[in-house]
CSV table of C-alpha atoms in Angstrom, one decimal:
chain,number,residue,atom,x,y,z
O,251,UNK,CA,13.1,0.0,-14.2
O,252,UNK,CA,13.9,-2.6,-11.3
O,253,UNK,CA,17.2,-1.4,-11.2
O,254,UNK,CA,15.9,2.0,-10.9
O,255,UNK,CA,14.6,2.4,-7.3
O,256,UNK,CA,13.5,6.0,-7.6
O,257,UNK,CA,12.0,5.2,-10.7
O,258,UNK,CA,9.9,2.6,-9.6
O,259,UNK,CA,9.5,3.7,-6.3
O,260,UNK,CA,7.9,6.4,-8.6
O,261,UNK,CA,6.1,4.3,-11.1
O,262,UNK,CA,4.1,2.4,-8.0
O,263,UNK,CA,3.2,5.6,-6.0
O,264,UNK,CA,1.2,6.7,-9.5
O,265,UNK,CA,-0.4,3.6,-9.9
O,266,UNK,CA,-2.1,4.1,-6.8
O,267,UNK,CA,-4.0,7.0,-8.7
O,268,UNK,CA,-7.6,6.0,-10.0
O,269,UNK,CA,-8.1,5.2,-13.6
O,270,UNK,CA,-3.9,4.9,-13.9
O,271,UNK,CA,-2.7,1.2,-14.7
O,272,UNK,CA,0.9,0.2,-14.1
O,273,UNK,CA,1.4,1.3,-18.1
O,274,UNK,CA,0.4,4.9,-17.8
O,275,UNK,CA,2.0,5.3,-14.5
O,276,UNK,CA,5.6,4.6,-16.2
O,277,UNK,CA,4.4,6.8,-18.8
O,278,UNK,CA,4.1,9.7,-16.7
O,279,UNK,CA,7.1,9.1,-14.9
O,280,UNK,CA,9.2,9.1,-17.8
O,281,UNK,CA,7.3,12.3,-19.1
O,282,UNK,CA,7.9,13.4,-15.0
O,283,UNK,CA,12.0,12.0,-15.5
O,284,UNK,CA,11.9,14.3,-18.8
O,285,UNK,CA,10.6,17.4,-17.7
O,286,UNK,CA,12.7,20.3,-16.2
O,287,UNK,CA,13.5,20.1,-13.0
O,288,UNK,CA,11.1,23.1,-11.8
O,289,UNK,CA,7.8,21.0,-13.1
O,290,UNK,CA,8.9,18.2,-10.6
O,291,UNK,CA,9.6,21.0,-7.8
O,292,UNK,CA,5.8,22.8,-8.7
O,293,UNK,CA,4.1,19.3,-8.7
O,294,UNK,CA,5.6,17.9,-6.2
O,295,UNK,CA,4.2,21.3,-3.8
O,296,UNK,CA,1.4,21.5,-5.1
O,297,UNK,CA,0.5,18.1,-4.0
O,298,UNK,CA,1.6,18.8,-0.3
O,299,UNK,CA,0.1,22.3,-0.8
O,300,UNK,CA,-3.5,20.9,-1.2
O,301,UNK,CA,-2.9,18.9,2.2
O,302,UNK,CA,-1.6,21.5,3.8
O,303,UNK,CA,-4.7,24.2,3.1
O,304,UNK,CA,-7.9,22.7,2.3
O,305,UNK,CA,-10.0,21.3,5.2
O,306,UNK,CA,-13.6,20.4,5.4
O,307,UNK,CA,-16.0,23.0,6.4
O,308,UNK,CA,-17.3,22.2,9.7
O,309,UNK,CA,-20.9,23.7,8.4
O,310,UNK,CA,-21.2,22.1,5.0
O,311,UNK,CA,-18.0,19.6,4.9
O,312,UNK,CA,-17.1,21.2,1.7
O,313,UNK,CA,-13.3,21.7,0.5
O,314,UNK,CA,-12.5,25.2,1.5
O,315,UNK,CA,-9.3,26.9,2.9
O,316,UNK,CA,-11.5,29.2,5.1
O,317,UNK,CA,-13.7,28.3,8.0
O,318,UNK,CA,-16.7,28.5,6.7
O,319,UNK,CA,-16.2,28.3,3.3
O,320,UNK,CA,-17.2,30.7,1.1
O,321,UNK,CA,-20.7,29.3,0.4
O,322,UNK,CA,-21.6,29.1,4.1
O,323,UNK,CA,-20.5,32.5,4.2
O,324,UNK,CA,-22.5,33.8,1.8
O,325,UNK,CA,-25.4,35.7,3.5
O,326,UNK,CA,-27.0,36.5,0.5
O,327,UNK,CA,-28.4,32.9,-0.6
O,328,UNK,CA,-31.5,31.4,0.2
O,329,UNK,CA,-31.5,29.7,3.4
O,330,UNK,CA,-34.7,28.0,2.7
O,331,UNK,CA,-32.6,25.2,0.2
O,332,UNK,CA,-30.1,23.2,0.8
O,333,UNK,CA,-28.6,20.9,-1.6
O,334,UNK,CA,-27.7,17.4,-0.4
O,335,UNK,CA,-24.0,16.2,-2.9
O,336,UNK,CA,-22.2,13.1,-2.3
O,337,UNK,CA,-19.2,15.0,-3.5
O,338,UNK,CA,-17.9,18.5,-3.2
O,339,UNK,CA,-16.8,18.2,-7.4
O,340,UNK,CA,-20.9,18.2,-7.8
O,341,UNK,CA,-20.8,21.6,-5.6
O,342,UNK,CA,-18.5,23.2,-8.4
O,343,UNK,CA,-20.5,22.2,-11.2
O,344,UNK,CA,-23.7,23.2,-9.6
O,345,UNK,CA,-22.4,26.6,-9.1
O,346,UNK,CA,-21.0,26.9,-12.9
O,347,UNK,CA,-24.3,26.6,-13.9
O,348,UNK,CA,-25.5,29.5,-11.8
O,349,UNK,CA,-29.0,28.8,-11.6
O,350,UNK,CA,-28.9,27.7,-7.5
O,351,UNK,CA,-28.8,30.3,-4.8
O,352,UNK,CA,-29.4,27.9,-2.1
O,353,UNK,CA,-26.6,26.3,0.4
O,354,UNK,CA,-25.1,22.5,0.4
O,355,UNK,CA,-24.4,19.9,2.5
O,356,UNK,CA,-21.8,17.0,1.7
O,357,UNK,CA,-22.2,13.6,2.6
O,358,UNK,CA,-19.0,12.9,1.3
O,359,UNK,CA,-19.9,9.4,-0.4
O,360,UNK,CA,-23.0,7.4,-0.9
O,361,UNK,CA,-24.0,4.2,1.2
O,362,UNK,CA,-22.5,1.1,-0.7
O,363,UNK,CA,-22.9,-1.9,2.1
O,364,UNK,CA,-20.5,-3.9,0.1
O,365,UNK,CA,-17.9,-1.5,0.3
O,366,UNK,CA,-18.4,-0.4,4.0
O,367,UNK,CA,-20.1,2.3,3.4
O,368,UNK,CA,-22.4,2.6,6.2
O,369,UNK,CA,-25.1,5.8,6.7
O,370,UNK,CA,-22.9,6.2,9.9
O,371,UNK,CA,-19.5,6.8,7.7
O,372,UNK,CA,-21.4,9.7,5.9
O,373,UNK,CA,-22.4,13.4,7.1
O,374,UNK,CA,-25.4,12.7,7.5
O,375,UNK,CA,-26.0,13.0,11.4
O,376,UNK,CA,-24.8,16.6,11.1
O,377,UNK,CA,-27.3,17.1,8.0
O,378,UNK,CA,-29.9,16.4,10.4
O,379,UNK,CA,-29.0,18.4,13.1
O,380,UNK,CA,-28.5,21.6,10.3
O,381,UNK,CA,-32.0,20.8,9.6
O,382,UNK,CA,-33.2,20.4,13.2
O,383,UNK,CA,-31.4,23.9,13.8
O,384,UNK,CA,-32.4,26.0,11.0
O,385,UNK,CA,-36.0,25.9,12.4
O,386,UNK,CA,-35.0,27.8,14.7
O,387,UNK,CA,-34.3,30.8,12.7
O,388,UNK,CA,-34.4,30.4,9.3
O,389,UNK,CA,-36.1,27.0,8.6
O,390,UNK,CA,-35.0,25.0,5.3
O,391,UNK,CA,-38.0,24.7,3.1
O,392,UNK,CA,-36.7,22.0,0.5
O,393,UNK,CA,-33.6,19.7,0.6
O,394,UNK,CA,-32.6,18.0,-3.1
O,395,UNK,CA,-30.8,15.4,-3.2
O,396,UNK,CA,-28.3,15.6,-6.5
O,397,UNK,CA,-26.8,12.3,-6.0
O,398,UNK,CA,-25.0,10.1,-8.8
O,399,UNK,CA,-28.4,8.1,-10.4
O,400,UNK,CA,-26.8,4.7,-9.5
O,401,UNK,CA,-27.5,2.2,-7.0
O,402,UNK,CA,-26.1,3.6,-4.3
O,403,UNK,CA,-27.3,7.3,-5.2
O,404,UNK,CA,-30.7,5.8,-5.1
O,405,UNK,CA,-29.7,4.4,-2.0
O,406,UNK,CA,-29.2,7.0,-0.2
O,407,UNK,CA,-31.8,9.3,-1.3
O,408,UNK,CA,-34.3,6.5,-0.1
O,409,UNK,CA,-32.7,6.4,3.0
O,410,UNK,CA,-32.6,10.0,3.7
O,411,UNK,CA,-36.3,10.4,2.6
O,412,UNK,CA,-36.8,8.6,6.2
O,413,UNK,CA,-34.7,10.0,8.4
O,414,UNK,CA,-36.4,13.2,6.9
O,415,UNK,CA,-39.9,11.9,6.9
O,416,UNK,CA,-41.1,13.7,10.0
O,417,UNK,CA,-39.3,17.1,9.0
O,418,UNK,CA,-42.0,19.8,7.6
O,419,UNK,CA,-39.6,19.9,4.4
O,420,UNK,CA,-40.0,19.1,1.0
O,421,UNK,CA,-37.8,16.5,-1.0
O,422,UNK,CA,-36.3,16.7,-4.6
O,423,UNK,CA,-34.0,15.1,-6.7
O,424,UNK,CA,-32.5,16.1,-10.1
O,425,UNK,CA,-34.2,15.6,-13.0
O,426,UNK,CA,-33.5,12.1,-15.1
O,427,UNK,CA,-33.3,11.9,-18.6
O,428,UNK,CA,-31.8,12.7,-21.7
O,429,UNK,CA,-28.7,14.8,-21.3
O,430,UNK,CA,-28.3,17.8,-23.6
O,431,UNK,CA,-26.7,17.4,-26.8
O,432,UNK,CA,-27.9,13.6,-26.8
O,433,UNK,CA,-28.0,11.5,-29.4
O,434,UNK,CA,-31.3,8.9,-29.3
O,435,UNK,CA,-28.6,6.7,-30.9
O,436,UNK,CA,-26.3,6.6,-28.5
O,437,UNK,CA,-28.5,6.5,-25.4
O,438,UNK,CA,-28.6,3.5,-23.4
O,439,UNK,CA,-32.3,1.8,-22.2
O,440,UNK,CA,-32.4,2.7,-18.7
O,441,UNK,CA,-32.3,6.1,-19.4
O,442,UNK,CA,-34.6,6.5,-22.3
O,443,UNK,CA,-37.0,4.5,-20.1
O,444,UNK,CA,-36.8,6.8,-17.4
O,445,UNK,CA,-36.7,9.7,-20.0
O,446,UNK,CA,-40.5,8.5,-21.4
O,447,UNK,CA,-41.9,8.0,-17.6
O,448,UNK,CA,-40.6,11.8,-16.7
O,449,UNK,CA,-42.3,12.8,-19.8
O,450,UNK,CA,-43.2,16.4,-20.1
O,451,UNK,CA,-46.7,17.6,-20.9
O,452,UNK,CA,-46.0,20.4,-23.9
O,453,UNK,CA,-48.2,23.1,-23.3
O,454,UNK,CA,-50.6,24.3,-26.6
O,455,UNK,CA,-50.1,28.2,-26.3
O,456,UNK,CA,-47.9,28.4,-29.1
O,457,UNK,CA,-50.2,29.5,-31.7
O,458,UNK,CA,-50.5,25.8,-32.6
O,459,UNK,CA,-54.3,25.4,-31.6
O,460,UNK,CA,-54.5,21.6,-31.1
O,461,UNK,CA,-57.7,19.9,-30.4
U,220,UNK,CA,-12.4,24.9,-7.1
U,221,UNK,CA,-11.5,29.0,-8.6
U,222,UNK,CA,-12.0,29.8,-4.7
U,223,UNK,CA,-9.7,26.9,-3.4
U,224,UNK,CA,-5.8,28.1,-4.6
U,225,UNK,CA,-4.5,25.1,-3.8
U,226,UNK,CA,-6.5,22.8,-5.0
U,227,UNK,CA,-7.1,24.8,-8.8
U,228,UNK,CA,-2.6,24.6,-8.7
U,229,UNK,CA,-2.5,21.4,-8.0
U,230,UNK,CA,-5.2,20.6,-11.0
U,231,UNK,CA,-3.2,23.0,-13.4
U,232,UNK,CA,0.3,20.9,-12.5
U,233,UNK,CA,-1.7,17.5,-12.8
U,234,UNK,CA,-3.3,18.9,-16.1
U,235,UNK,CA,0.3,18.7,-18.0
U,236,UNK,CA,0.7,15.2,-18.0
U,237,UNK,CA,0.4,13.4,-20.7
U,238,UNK,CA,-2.8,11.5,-21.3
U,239,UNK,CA,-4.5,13.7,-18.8
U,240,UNK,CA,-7.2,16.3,-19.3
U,241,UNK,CA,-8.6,18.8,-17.3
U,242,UNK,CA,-11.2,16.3,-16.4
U,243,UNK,CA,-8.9,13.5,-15.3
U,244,UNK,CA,-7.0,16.1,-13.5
U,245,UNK,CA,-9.8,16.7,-11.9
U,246,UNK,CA,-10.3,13.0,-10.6
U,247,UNK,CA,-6.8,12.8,-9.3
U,248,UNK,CA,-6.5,15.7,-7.3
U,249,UNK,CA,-9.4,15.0,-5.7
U,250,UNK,CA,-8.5,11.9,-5.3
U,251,UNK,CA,-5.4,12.9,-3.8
U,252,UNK,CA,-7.1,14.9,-1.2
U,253,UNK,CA,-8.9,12.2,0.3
U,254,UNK,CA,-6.3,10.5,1.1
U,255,UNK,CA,-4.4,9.8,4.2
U,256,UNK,CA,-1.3,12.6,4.8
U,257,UNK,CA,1.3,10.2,4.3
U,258,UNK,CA,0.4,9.6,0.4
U,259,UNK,CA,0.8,12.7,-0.5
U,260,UNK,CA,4.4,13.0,0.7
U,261,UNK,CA,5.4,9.1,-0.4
U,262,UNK,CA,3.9,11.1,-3.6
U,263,UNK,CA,5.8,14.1,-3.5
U,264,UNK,CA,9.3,12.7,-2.4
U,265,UNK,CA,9.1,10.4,-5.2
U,266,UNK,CA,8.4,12.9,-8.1
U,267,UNK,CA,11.2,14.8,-6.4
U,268,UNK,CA,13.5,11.6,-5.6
U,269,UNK,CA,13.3,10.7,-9.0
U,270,UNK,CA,14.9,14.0,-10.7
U,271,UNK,CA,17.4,14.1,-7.4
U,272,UNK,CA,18.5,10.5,-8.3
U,273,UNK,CA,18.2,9.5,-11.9
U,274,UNK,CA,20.6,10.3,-14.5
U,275,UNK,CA,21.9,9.5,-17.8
U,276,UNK,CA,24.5,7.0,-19.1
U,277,UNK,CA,27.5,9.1,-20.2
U,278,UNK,CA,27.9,6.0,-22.3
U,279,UNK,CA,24.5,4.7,-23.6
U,280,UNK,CA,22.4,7.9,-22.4
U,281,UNK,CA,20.0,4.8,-20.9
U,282,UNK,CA,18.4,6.3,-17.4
U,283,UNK,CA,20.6,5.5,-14.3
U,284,UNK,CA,21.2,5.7,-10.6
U,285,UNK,CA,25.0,4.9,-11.4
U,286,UNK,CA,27.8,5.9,-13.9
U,287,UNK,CA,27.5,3.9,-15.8
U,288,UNK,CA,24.3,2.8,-16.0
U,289,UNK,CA,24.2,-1.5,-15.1
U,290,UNK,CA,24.4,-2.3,-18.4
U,291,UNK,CA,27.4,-0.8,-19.6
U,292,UNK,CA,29.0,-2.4,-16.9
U,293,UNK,CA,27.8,-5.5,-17.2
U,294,UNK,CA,31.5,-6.8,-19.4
U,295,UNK,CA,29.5,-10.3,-19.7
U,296,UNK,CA,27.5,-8.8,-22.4
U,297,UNK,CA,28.5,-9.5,-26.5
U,298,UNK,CA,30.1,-6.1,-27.4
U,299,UNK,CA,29.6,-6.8,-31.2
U,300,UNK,CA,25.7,-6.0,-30.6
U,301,UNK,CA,24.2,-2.5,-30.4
U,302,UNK,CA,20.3,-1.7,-30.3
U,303,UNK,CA,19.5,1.5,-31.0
U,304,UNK,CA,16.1,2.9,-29.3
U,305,UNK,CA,14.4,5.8,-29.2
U,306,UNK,CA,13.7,5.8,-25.5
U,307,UNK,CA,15.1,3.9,-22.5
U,308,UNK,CA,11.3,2.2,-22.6
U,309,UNK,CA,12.0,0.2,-24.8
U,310,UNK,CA,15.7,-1.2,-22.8
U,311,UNK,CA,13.3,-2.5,-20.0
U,312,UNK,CA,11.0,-4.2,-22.6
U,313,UNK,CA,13.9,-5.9,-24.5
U,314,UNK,CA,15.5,-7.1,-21.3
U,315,UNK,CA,11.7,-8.5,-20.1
U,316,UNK,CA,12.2,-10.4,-23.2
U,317,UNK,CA,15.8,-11.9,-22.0
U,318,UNK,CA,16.7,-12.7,-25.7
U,319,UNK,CA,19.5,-9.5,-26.1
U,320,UNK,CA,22.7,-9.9,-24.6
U,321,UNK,CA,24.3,-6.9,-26.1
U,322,UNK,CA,24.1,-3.4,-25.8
U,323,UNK,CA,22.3,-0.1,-26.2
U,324,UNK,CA,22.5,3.3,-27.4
U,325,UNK,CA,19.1,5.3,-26.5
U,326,UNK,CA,18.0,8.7,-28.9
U,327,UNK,CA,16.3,9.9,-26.4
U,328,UNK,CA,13.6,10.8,-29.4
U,329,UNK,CA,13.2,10.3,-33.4
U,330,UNK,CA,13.8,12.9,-35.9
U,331,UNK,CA,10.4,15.1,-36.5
U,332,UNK,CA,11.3,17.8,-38.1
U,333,UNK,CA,7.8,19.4,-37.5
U,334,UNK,CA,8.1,19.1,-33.5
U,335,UNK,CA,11.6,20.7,-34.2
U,336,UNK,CA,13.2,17.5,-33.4
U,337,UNK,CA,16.4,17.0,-35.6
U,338,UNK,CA,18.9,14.8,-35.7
U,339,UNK,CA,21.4,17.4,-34.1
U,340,UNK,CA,19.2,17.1,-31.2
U,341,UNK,CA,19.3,13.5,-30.6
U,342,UNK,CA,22.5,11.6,-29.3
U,343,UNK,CA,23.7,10.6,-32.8
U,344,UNK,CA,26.8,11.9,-33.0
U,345,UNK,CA,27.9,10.1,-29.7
U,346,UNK,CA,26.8,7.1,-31.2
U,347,UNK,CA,28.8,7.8,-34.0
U,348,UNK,CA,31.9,8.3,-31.9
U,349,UNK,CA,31.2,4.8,-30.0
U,350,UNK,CA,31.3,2.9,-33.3
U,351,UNK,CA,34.1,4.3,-34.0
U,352,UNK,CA,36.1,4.0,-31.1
U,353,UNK,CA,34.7,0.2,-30.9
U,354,UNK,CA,37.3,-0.7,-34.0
U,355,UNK,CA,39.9,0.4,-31.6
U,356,UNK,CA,39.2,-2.8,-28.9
U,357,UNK,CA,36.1,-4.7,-29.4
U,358,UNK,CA,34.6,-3.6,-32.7
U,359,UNK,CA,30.5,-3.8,-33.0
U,360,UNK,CA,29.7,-6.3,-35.7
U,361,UNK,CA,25.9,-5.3,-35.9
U,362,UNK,CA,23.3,-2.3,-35.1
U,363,UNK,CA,19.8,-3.4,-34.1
U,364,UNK,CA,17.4,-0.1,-34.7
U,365,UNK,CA,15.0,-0.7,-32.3
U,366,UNK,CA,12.5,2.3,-33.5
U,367,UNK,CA,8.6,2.6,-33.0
U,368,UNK,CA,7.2,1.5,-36.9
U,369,UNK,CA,5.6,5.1,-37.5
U,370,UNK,CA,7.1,7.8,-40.0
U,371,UNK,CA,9.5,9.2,-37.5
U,372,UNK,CA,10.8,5.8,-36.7
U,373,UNK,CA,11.5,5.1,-40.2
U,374,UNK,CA,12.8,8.3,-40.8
U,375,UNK,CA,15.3,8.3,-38.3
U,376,UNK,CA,16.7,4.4,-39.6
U,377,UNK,CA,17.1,6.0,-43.2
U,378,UNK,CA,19.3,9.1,-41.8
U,379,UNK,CA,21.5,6.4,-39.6
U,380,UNK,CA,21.7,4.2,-42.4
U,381,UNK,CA,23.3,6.9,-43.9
U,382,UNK,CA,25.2,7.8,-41.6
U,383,UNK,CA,26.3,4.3,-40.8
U,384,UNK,CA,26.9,3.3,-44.2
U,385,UNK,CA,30.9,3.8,-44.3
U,386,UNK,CA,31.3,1.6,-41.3
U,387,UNK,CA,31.6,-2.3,-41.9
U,388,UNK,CA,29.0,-3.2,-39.8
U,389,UNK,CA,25.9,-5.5,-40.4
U,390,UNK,CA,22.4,-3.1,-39.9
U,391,UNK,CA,19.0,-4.2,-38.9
U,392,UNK,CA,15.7,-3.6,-37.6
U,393,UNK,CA,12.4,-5.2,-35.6
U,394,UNK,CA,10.7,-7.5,-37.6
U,395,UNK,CA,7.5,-6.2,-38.4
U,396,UNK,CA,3.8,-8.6,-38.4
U,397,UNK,CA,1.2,-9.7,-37.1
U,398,UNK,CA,1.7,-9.3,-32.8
U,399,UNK,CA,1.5,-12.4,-31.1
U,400,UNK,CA,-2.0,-12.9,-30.1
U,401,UNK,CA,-3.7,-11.0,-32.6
U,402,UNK,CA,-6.3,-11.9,-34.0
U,403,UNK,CA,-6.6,-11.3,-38.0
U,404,UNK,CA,-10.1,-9.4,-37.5
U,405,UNK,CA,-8.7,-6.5,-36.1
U,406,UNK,CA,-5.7,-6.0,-38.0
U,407,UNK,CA,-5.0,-3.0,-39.7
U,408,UNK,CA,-4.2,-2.8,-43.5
U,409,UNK,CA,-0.7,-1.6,-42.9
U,410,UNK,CA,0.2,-4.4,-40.9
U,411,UNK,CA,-1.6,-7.0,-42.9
U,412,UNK,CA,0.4,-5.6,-45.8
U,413,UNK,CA,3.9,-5.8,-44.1
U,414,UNK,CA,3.3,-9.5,-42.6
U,415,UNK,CA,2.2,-10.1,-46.5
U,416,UNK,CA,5.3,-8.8,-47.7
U,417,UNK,CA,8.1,-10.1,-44.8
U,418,UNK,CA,6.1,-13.5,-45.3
U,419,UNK,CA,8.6,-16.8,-43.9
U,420,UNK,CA,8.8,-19.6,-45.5
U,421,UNK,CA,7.7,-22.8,-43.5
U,422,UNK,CA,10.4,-25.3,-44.1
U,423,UNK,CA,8.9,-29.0,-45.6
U,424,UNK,CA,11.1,-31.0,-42.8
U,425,UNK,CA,8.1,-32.0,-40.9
U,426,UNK,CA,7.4,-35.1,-42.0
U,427,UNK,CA,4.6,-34.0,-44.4
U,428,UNK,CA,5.8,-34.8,-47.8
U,429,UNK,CA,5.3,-31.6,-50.2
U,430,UNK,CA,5.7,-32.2,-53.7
């Protein structure tokens, strides 16, 4: 495709894409080259679309095309939680589940010093001063982190447990363990070992009478 | 992302690709709105540039800025050879290799009668007409099928050697074997088989006396 400039113009564009090599990027351009004209069109504005609309929220830093978004908006959740994501992707699975009512704040990363990736480079100065100002009418009560459990997730939860240390506000972070639907099999050391510390006490009222 | 318009669109377009699932789709669009303005227009102006620019052959059907495509033109070439291939893919592979100096006549697919893909549907009968119009100046001595080695590949080489089978020209396919590299532990049975069977003699020339 060197003698096809908009071709390979095309080709490198995609490979800049995460997780897409230089072989599936000419695969989707050929699949692009193949469609009908109107796919090209509809991908091709969709892409500026998304530029175009979605900002940050200046509360939360969430995606949103409103100001707030429509979390921050949302009078009827509990002020007393807030939910500390490194991404705003973790703020739409949290909601699927439906079983937190709180609001979010979104660091938008997690410290990696080897990557530049300083506490400075991430929201969290404007966490703190959310916290700082919520005291003055409604006062968070718990923040939880729900980082990636990785280094730098681990990171940064330890280093916000400092900055936070003098604020009257409990600290959480997600539950580690098995995941649902696990196989024992399949599950890799780390997690098993953290799965047997977190151990859950199984309470006898079952019927069962243990002694 | 329901509540953000733009971004679910942009998801849904990404989402048709090939190779990419709602997950992956996912990935990229977000990935695509972190990034700096400019990459998502370079982005966008070359899924559009590409369908704007690129053509077909009206000779070989081989994907083109120019009529006709470089190859056709190219009057160094032997015009006794003709590959066959399913996809203009495979051109850019078989020039990588610099070992075909003749030229090409892309499907644009294989039969499959289940997808609905029949041979009226590929650019057979052009091919047809080429071959025959070649006895007129600078007839084609051989036809290379250049076809992937699955069912519809095969398929498609026993309709054209049909087809072909009135015209005095030499026919022939991709050898088929072990790939360069590989490693005997991971080949499949199929393959093993088909080295087995197109197995070459080693010629006794080499000084090592075989009696």
């Amino acid at each position: 495709m060197w003698k096809i400039k908009s071709l390979q113009k095309l080709i490198n564009e995609l490979s800049r894409l995460p997780g897409l090599g230089p072989k599936s990027a000419e695969r989707l351009a050929y699949f692009i080259l193949k469609q009908h004209h109107s796919y090209a069109q509809n991908l091709a504005e969709a892409i500026l679309e998304v530029k175009k609309h979605v900002i940050q929220c200046p509360i939360c830093h969430n995606f949103t095309e409103q100001t707030p978004c429509w979390i921050c908006e949302d009078s009827a959740r509990d002020r007393g939680l807030l939910c500390v994501v490194e991404d705003p992707s973790t703020i739409f699975k949290l909601e699927k589940t439906g079983t937190f009512r709180g609001y979010y704040h979104v660091l938008h990363g997690a410290i990696n010093p080897l990557q530049g990736i300083t506490p400075e480079s991430l929201n969290i100065s404007s966490l703190l001063n959310r916290l700082q100002q919520s005291f003055n009418s409604h006062p968070v009560r718990e923040v939880i982190f729900a980082f990636d459990a990785d280094l730098e997730g681990d990171t940064t939860a330890l280093y916000l447990q400092e900055c936070l240390a003098s604020f009257p506000i409990k600290l959480s972070r997600l539950a580690q363990g098995i995941p649902l639907g696990g196989s024992m099999h399949f599950l890799d050391e780390r997690t098993l070992s953290k799965a047997l510390q977190n151990r859950v006490e199984i309470p006898s009222h079952s019927g069962f009478d243990r002694e």
